[in-house]
Structure formats: C-alpha cells, structure tokens
XYZ file of C-alpha atoms in Angstrom:
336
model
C 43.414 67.216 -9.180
C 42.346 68.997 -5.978
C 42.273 65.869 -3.306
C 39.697 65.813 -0.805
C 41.293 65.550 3.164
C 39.080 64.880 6.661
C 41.049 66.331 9.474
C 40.187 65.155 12.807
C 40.798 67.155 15.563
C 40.321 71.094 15.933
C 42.859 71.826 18.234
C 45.883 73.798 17.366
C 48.013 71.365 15.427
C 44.679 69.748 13.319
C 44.018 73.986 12.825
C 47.056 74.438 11.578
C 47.784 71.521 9.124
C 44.160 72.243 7.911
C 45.635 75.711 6.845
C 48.924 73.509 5.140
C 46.824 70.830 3.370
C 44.363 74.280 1.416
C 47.414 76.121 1.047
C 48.233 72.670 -0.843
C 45.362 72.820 -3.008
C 43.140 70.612 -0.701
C 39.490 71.143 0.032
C 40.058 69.805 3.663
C 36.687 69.102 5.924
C 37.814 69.865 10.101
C 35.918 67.843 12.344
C 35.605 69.112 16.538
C 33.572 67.645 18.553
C 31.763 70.753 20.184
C 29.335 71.926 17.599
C 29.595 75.496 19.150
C 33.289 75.687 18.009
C 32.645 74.452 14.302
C 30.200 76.965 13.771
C 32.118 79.371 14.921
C 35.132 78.629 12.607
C 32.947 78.880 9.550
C 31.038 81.843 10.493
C 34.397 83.635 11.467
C 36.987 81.699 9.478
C 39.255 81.320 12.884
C 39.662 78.941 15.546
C 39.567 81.424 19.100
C 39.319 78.516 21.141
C 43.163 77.933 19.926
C 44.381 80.174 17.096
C 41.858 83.174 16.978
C 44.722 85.373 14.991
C 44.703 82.841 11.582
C 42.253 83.366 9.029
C 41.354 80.099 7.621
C 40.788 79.752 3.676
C 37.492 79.005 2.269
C 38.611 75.571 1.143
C 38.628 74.858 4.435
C 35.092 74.034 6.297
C 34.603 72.369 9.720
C 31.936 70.372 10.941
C 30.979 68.024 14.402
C 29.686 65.332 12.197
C 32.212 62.749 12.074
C 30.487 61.031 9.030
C 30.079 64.495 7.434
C 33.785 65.137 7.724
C 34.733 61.202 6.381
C 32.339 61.894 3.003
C 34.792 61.492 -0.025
C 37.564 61.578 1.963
C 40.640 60.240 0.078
C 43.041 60.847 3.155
C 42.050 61.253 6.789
C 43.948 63.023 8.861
C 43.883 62.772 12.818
C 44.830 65.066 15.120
C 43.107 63.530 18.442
C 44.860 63.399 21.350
C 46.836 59.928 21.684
C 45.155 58.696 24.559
C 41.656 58.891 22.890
C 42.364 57.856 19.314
C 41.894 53.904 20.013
C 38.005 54.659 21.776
C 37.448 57.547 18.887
C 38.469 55.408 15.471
C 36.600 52.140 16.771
C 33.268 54.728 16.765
C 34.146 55.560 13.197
C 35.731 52.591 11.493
C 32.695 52.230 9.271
C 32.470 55.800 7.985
C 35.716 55.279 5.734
C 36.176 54.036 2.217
C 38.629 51.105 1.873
C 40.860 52.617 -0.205
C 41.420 55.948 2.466
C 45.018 56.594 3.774
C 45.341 57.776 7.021
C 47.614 60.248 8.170
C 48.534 60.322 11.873
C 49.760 63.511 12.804
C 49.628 62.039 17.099
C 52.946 62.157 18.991
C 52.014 59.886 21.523
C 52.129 56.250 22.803
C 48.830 54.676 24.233
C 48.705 54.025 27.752
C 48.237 50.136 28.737
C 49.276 48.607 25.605
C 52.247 50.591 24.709
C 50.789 50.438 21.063
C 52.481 53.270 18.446
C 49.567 55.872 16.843
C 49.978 53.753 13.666
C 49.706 50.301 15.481
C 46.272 51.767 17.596
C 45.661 53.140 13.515
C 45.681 49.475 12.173
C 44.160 47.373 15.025
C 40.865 49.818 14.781
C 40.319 50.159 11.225
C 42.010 47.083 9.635
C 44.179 49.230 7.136
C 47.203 47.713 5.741
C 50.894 49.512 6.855
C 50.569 50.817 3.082
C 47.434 52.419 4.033
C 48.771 54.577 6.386
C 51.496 57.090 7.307
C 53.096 59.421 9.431
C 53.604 63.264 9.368
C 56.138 64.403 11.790
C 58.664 67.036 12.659
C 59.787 70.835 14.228
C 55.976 72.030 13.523
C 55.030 74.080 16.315
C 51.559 75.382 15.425
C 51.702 78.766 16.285
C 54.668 79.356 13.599
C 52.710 77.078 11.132
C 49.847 79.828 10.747
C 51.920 82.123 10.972
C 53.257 80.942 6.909
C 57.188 80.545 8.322
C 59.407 78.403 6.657
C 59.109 74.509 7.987
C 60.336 71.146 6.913
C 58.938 67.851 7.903
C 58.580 64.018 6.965
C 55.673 62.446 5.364
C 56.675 58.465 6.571
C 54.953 54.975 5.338
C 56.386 51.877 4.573
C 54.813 52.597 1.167
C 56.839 55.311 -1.096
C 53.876 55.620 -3.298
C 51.473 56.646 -0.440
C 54.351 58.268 1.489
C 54.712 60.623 -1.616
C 51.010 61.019 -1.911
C 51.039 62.648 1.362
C 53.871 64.678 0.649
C 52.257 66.171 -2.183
C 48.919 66.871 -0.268
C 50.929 68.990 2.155
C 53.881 70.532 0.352
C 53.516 74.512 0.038
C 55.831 77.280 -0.312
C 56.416 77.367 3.481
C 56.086 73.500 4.452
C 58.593 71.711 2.670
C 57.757 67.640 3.288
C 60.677 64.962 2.811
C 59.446 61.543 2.612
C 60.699 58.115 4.427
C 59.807 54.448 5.068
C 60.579 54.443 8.551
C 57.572 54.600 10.622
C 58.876 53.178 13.886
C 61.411 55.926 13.917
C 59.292 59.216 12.951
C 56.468 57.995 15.487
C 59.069 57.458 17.825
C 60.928 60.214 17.694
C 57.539 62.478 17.848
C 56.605 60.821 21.072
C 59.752 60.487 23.331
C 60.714 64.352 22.290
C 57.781 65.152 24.467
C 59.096 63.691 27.418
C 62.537 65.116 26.816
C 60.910 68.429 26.711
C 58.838 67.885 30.069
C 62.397 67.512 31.498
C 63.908 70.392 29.745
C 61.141 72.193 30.921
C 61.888 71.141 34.826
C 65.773 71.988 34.468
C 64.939 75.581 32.809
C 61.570 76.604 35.911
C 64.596 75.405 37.854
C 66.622 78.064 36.779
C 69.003 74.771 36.049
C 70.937 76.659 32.549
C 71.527 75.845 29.246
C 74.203 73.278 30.074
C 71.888 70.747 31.415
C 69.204 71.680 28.876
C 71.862 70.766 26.006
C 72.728 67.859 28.617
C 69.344 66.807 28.798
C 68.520 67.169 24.906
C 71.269 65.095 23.689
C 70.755 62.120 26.236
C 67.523 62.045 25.082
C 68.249 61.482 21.455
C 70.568 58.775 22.820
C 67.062 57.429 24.467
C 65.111 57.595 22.021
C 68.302 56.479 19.437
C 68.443 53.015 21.568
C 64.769 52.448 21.736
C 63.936 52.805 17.874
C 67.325 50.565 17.156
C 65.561 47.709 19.801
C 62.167 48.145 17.678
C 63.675 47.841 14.539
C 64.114 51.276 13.494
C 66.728 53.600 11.297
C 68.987 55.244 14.003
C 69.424 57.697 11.377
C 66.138 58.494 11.831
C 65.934 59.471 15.112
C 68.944 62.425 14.091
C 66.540 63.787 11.095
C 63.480 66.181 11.386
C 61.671 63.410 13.246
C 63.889 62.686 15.624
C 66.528 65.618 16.143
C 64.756 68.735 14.585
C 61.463 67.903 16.869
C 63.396 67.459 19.731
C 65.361 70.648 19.340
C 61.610 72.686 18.623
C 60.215 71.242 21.639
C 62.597 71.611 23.828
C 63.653 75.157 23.028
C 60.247 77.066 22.333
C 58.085 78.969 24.442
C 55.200 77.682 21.783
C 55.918 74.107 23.384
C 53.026 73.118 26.014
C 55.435 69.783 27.102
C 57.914 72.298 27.663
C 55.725 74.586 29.420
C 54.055 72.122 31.603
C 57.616 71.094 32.805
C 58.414 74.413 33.268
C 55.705 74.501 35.433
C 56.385 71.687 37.939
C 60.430 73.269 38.127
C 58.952 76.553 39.475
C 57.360 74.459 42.266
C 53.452 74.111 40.791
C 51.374 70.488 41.531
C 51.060 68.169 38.269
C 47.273 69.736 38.791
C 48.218 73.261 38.693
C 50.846 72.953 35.792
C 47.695 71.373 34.095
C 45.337 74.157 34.196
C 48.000 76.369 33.273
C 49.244 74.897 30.437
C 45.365 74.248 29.501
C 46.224 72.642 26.276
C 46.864 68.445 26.097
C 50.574 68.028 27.072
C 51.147 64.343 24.966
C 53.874 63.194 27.539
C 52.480 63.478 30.967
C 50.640 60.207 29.475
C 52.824 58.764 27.172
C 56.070 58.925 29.381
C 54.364 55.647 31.924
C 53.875 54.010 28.163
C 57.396 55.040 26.626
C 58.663 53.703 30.206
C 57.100 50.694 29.490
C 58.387 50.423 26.423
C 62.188 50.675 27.543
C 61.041 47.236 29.908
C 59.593 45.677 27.598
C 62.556 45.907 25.370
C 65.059 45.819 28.023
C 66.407 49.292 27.140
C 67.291 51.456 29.813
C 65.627 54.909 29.113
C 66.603 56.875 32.682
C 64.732 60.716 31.062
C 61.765 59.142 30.483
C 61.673 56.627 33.661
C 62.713 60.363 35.750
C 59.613 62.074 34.191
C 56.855 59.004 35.283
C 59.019 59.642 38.968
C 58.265 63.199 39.028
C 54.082 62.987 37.348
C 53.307 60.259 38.602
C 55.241 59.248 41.277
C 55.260 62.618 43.272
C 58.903 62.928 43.167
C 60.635 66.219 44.286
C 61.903 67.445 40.510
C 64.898 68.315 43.261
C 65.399 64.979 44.037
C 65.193 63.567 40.895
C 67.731 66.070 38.969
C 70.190 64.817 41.861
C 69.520 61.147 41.268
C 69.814 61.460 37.466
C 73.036 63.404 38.261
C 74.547 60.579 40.042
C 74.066 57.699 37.776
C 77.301 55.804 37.493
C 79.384 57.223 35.201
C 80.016 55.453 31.675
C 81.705 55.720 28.229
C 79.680 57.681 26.164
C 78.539 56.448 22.626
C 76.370 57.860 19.687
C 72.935 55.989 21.115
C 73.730 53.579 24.398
C-alpha cells in the first residue's frame, strides 16, 4: 500500500530524502516556503536553488501550502532547520491527524532550552515518544541523489513505528536499520556537526590528518559521555548515528559544517565563512546549546566548548588549537 509522506523543508537534505521516500514507493508532498521555488520544482522536476542536477520522480510534488502538504499525510517528515522547528510546528500543530508519525530528519539542538529535535517535536504537537522517530546517519545529500549506496537508522522508542519508517524509506541504495535509542541517534547527529566545524578549522589550517583523526575520535568520546549522562546506548554513539555520521561529516567536501570550519582556519570572519558556505551550517547554533548541555549534565565536552570560543567568542582558531593542545594530560578510556 503506497503510504502518503509530507516533507517539510526543500533544502538539500528534505530534496533528497523526498527522492528516497518515491524511490520507496511513496507519493511524498515537499513543502518550501517560497512559492517561486515550488513551482519551479514541479514545472522542472529539480530543485536549482540546491540540487538543480536530480530529476525528481513524478510521485513527488511540492507545494508552499503547509496545510496542502499535511492533507492525508500518514508520516511527516521535517527537514527545517533546528533553530526554527519549535516557532514553525506551533504554526502547524492543527493541520495534522492524530494518528501521524513524525519523522525528524534535524541534527540540531535548540538554542535556549537545550531541548533535542524530538523533545521541541513533542512539546509542540503533543505526540506521544511512539509517535515519533528519528532518521539519522552518513547521508550527505549530494551522494543521496546521486542513487549511491547508503545505510542509516530509522530510531523510536516504538519498534512498530520505528519499522514503519524503515519501510517507507528502504530502497535499493538506502538501506535503513532500525533502533530504540532516540537520545543517542539525535545525539550523535547533532554533536558530529560541531566535531566537523573543528575538523574543518584544523584542515583550512593546513593542521594534517593526525589532528583530524585526533579531533574525530575525541569527539566520539564527547559525544560517547554525553549520551551515557542522558541515558543513552554508548553503543549507539559508535553505529551509523554516531560513528558513520561523524566520519561523513568530517571527511567530505559535501559537508557545509566542515566547510564553514574550513573557512574560519583559512583566516575568514564567522560572517564571511557564512556567505560562503551559503547553506545552514546546524552547529554554529547548536554548539552554545550542546555546550550547555555538557553543564547542565556536568560533562566536560572541551570540542564543543572550543567551537562556542572560536563563533561566538571571537577566539583566534590559533589560540584555541594551542589551548586544546595543552589540556592536562590523562588516561585515555573508550568515552571519558
């Protein structure tokens, strides 16, 4: 039975899972909120504002009517940007059926409360956890359209619904595993971005592959000791939620965190990196709120507390490699 999906967001990832969910046998509805764009994407089957080379399928139409998009929706998908998916869902709450699932495909933590996607998910709309999941992984976009092999996780503390989401997005080339561990994949999706806006520092440094393997695995470590504190599966945080993202968006030119970072290490302003990078980079925001995080829960997270210095703070990315550097030294274990 072909399943009918809302995606919200028509930016490159919410492009690109649209193209997943009708290569699954969806018929998937894309909501953006410039009506110039929408039009243009079912004239022309394409997205030029971010992926102008993919054709879309014709299962897949696209509209600027949020209510349009939520019509028979059995699964919503969003794809906003983190920091406007609490203002954006408590516009829509009433558009949705109570019996939708929600997908949150967001790799971000929201600024001021230090809520999760899924937490800012269920405060907005009143869904149950069973209501709504996590997709999450080593899905760069631009390899996504392009129909190469990937592997992700479909996550909610529900298997049914977990597996109901699997199914909507499993094709030849996207190859979903399931789990119950929310915390973890959200996790895992968020703090990779600010490990990658450090990578990205260390490599427009000209700083090697030694500190960017450095840098990588201290950040699982981060991230390892933060989901443990919240009550997640460490083992988790070394799947394709925690690990395999980290290692995709650290490594690949396709990465915009890693770009942006790449950015300020080759001397640009936080400004400047942003209108080159043009696209949303998730962790110049979410690292103050993943920061906050590691206080609230009395974890000490030195990557991400380095990357608010260096945004935020106006510190020299010089500076703060050398500080980071000299850190007392310690025994090191899998995650403290």
């Amino acid at each position: 039975m072909s399943r009918r999906v809302a995606v919200y967001g028509a930016g490159s990832w919410g492009t690109a899972f649209s193209l997943v969910l009708a290569d699954a046998g969806c018929e998937v509805t894309l909501w953006g909120r410039r009506p110039a764009l929408t039009e243009t994407i079912n004239e022309t089957r394409s997205n030029p504002d971010y992926l102008p080379e993919v054709k879309l399928p014709v299962s897949v139409t696209a509209t600027s009517d949020p209510a349009e998009a939520a019509c028979g929706a059995d699964i919503v998908v969003l794809a906003v940007s983190a920091q406007s998916a609490r203002p954006l869902l408590e516009t829509w709450q009433a558009l949705w059926e109570p019996r939708t699932v929600f997908v949150s495909l967001m790799k971000g933590i929201e600024l001021g409360t230090s809520r999760t996607m899924s937490e800012v998910i269920a405060e907005t709309t009143g869904a149950g956890p069973e209501r709504i999941a996590v997709v999450s992984g080593p899905n760069l976009a631009g390899e996504i359209v392009a129909r190469n092999p990937a592997a992700s996780v479909a996550a909610c503390t529900n298997e049914d619904t977990a597996a109901l989401v699997q199914a909507a997005c499993h094709t030849p080339y996207f190859r979903p595993y399931t789990n119950t561990d929310v915390i973890g994949c959200e996790l895992g999706g968020a703090i990779k971005n600010v490990v990658a806006l450090a990578v990205g520092v260390t490599d427009g440094m000209g700083l090697g592959d030694n500190a960017k393997a450095a840098l990588m695995t201290r950040g699982l470590a981060e991230a390892t000791r933060l989901g443990v504190a919240m009550g997640a599966d460490p083992l988790t945080l070394s799947g394709l939620a925690g690990m395999g993202d980290l290692v995709a968006t650290c490594s690949s030119r396709l990465s915009r965190n890693h770009t942006f970072g790449a950015h300020l290490g080759r001397g640009l302003s936080v400004q400047e990196a942003q209108a080159q990078t043009k696209q949303t980079a998730e962790g110049v925001a979410s690292c103050k709120a993943i920061s906050g995080l590691g206080q609230r829960y009395g974890v000490e997270l030195p990557i991400a507390d380095t990357v608010v210095d260096i945004i935020h703070n106006g510190q020299d990315p010089k500076n703060a490699v050398r500080e980071l550097m000299a850190r007392a030294t310690k025994r090191e274990t899998p995650y403290r």
